């Protein structure tokens, strides 16, 4: 049932697509041009250089496909493996499930390691499986760095250590679709062989690009990989990319948008981008605690800085929260997918976002939760996040917090954070 358009901005808090900054939108409003002109390589070659900084790699080779994260998954696998090759893949959410499904459909033999949803990839189990694989039949380990369905981040450095401890030569494939550009991702340090990204999350663009970065080892594997591939073939790309061109017609608005969005990330500086995502995520988590609710992520070590999946109490359908938020308050929250459908709703907190925007989403989520009968105190989550954001800013500016000032003035007194605001 389509109602009238609601005035004001839609509060887009799904974990992708994310808000596209006005600067990026303007940069995408370009007249079409000849993508085979002598000037075109200036754009392409600089994009590849900048993408290497995003993946944090000196030796990796980025590929930009028109497509989305799923296309990038397929490109990473088909370019480096052959039908029947064995890969090891932990499964702990809808996106790790879908990547496994794709791998099976292209003919790979997937050894699935099921983990409880709300946890992530287990370095111990991975090491164990690789140690047991004496013939080195396993060619790759597939990890979703940030499982967007459950709000869980796995420890890629620990997984790299597990592979090394097992003395196993398997390549490391990492889906960074909802981490790259928001949570630290260090391709060279972690010796990731295939890193996968999409445009519509941390890169603050519409969906439309599937981006892959391949290590020298992955490029060597490409030479003998037998999986069928045409559109996503690395070889065709490399030939054209070397001189700054594409083998097929690229999406010019997306490329100009990418140039701008990477510029924005570098202006802020990646280290500060990651810090900002940490602060926003901690603010959301403090709100969830104030509501008396739980995250799907079972332990702090799994907490994601880009998406929080919030469990609704028994008897409540998470889809009703999402519907009330959307219809009444112009707020888009993420749904529970597959196994956790109805059991949770998700707040995406990634991309072009600041404290007040997150407070708006928390306020809307509180109202929607109350509307469907969840017993949360209006303002409680907002207040908790406000306190967190303010104390973070005070600490950064090296200013004493209200609590510290109060303690100086009233050494015997009891501090009431609510009254201090
Ligand atoms: N991987 C992760 C972690 C995702 O969150 C998504 C989409 O949300 C995908 C892969 C699939 O990407 P796309 O929908 O761009 O094909």
mmCIF file of N, CA and C in Angstrom, residues 13 23 56 64 66 70 110 117 146 154-155 157 167 191-192 213 218 221 258 281 283-284 299 301 318 322 370 397:
data_model
loop_
_atom_site.group_PDB
_atom_site.id
_atom_site.type_symbol
_atom_site.label_atom_id
_atom_site.label_comp_id
_atom_site.label_asym_id
_atom_site.label_seq_id
_atom_site.Cartn_x
_atom_site.Cartn_y
_atom_site.Cartn_z
ATOM 1 N N UNK A 13 18.941 3.448 7.405
ATOM 2 C CA UNK A 13 19.798 2.745 8.369
ATOM 3 C C UNK A 13 19.822 1.243 8.125
ATOM 4 N N UNK A 23 28.309 15.292 -2.261
ATOM 5 C CA UNK A 23 29.487 15.480 -3.134
ATOM 6 C C UNK A 23 29.619 14.345 -4.129
ATOM 7 N N UNK A 56 44.749 -1.596 1.619
ATOM 8 C CA UNK A 56 46.059 -1.592 2.269
ATOM 9 C C UNK A 56 46.949 -2.668 1.659
ATOM 10 N N UNK A 64 37.908 -3.746 -11.020
ATOM 11 C CA UNK A 64 36.612 -3.074 -10.838
ATOM 12 C C UNK A 64 35.646 -3.639 -11.878
ATOM 13 N N UNK A 66 31.572 -3.943 -13.232
ATOM 14 C CA UNK A 66 30.176 -3.542 -13.061
ATOM 15 C C UNK A 66 29.485 -4.762 -12.492
ATOM 16 N N UNK A 70 28.081 -9.823 -4.957
ATOM 17 C CA UNK A 70 27.912 -11.220 -5.379
ATOM 18 C C UNK A 70 28.760 -11.515 -6.622
ATOM 19 N N UNK A 110 32.721 -27.760 -1.239
ATOM 20 C CA UNK A 110 32.862 -26.883 -0.072
ATOM 21 C C UNK A 110 32.769 -27.696 1.225
ATOM 22 N N UNK A 117 25.027 -18.929 14.766
ATOM 23 C CA UNK A 117 24.795 -17.553 14.305
ATOM 24 C C UNK A 117 24.931 -16.622 15.507
ATOM 25 N N UNK A 146 32.882 -9.408 7.816
ATOM 26 C CA UNK A 146 31.793 -8.822 8.625
ATOM 27 C C UNK A 146 30.471 -9.413 8.137
ATOM 28 N N UNK A 154 34.658 -11.173 12.197
ATOM 29 C CA UNK A 154 35.643 -12.215 12.513
ATOM 30 C C UNK A 154 37.049 -11.633 12.467
ATOM 31 N N UNK A 155 37.961 -12.323 13.142
ATOM 32 C CA UNK A 155 39.331 -11.825 13.303
ATOM 33 C C UNK A 155 40.207 -12.414 12.190
ATOM 34 N N UNK A 157 43.205 -11.539 11.172
ATOM 35 C CA UNK A 157 44.616 -11.747 11.544
ATOM 36 C C UNK A 157 44.757 -13.106 12.224
ATOM 37 N N UNK A 167 50.696 -24.660 8.655
ATOM 38 C CA UNK A 167 51.662 -24.812 7.564
ATOM 39 C C UNK A 167 50.958 -25.161 6.260
ATOM 40 N N UNK A 191 47.945 -11.048 4.689
ATOM 41 C CA UNK A 191 48.206 -11.876 3.494
ATOM 42 C C UNK A 191 46.904 -12.499 2.962
ATOM 43 N N UNK A 192 45.960 -11.601 2.704
ATOM 44 C CA UNK A 192 44.698 -12.006 2.076
ATOM 45 C C UNK A 192 44.995 -12.198 0.586
ATOM 46 N N UNK A 213 40.332 -7.528 -5.031
ATOM 47 C CA UNK A 213 41.767 -7.274 -5.049
ATOM 48 C C UNK A 213 42.474 -8.622 -4.916
ATOM 49 N N UNK A 218 47.342 -15.155 -5.863
ATOM 50 C CA UNK A 218 46.048 -15.346 -6.528
ATOM 51 C C UNK A 218 46.210 -15.176 -8.039
ATOM 52 N N UNK A 221 47.628 -18.261 -9.428
ATOM 53 C CA UNK A 221 46.602 -19.315 -9.489
ATOM 54 C C UNK A 221 45.672 -19.091 -10.679
ATOM 55 N N UNK A 258 33.166 6.919 -7.483
ATOM 56 C CA UNK A 258 34.206 6.238 -6.696
ATOM 57 C C UNK A 258 35.392 7.168 -6.457
ATOM 58 N N UNK A 281 29.247 2.805 16.597
ATOM 59 C CA UNK A 281 28.803 1.456 16.969
ATOM 60 C C UNK A 281 28.686 1.334 18.485
ATOM 61 N N UNK A 283 28.039 3.694 20.514
ATOM 62 C CA UNK A 283 26.840 4.455 20.884
ATOM 63 C C UNK A 283 25.582 3.616 20.701
ATOM 64 N N UNK A 284 25.487 2.929 19.571
ATOM 65 C CA UNK A 284 24.321 2.072 19.314
ATOM 66 C C UNK A 284 24.271 0.951 20.358
ATOM 67 N N UNK A 299 29.171 -12.247 21.929
ATOM 68 C CA UNK A 299 30.204 -11.733 22.845
ATOM 69 C C UNK A 299 30.820 -10.492 22.237
ATOM 70 N N UNK A 301 33.717 -9.800 21.548
ATOM 71 C CA UNK A 301 34.764 -10.019 20.521
ATOM 72 C C UNK A 301 34.159 -10.146 19.119
ATOM 73 N N UNK A 318 10.179 -8.994 14.661
ATOM 74 C CA UNK A 318 11.098 -7.910 14.287
ATOM 75 C C UNK A 318 10.628 -7.178 13.034
ATOM 76 N N UNK A 322 10.281 -3.007 12.043
ATOM 77 C CA UNK A 322 10.815 -2.400 10.817
ATOM 78 C C UNK A 322 9.694 -1.684 10.054
ATOM 79 N N UNK A 370 8.206 0.693 20.802
ATOM 80 C CA UNK A 370 7.062 0.923 21.701
ATOM 81 C C UNK A 370 5.756 0.655 20.965
ATOM 82 N N UNK A 397 38.912 15.984 23.202
ATOM 83 C CA UNK A 397 39.332 17.381 23.411
ATOM 84 C C UNK A 397 40.060 17.547 24.740
#
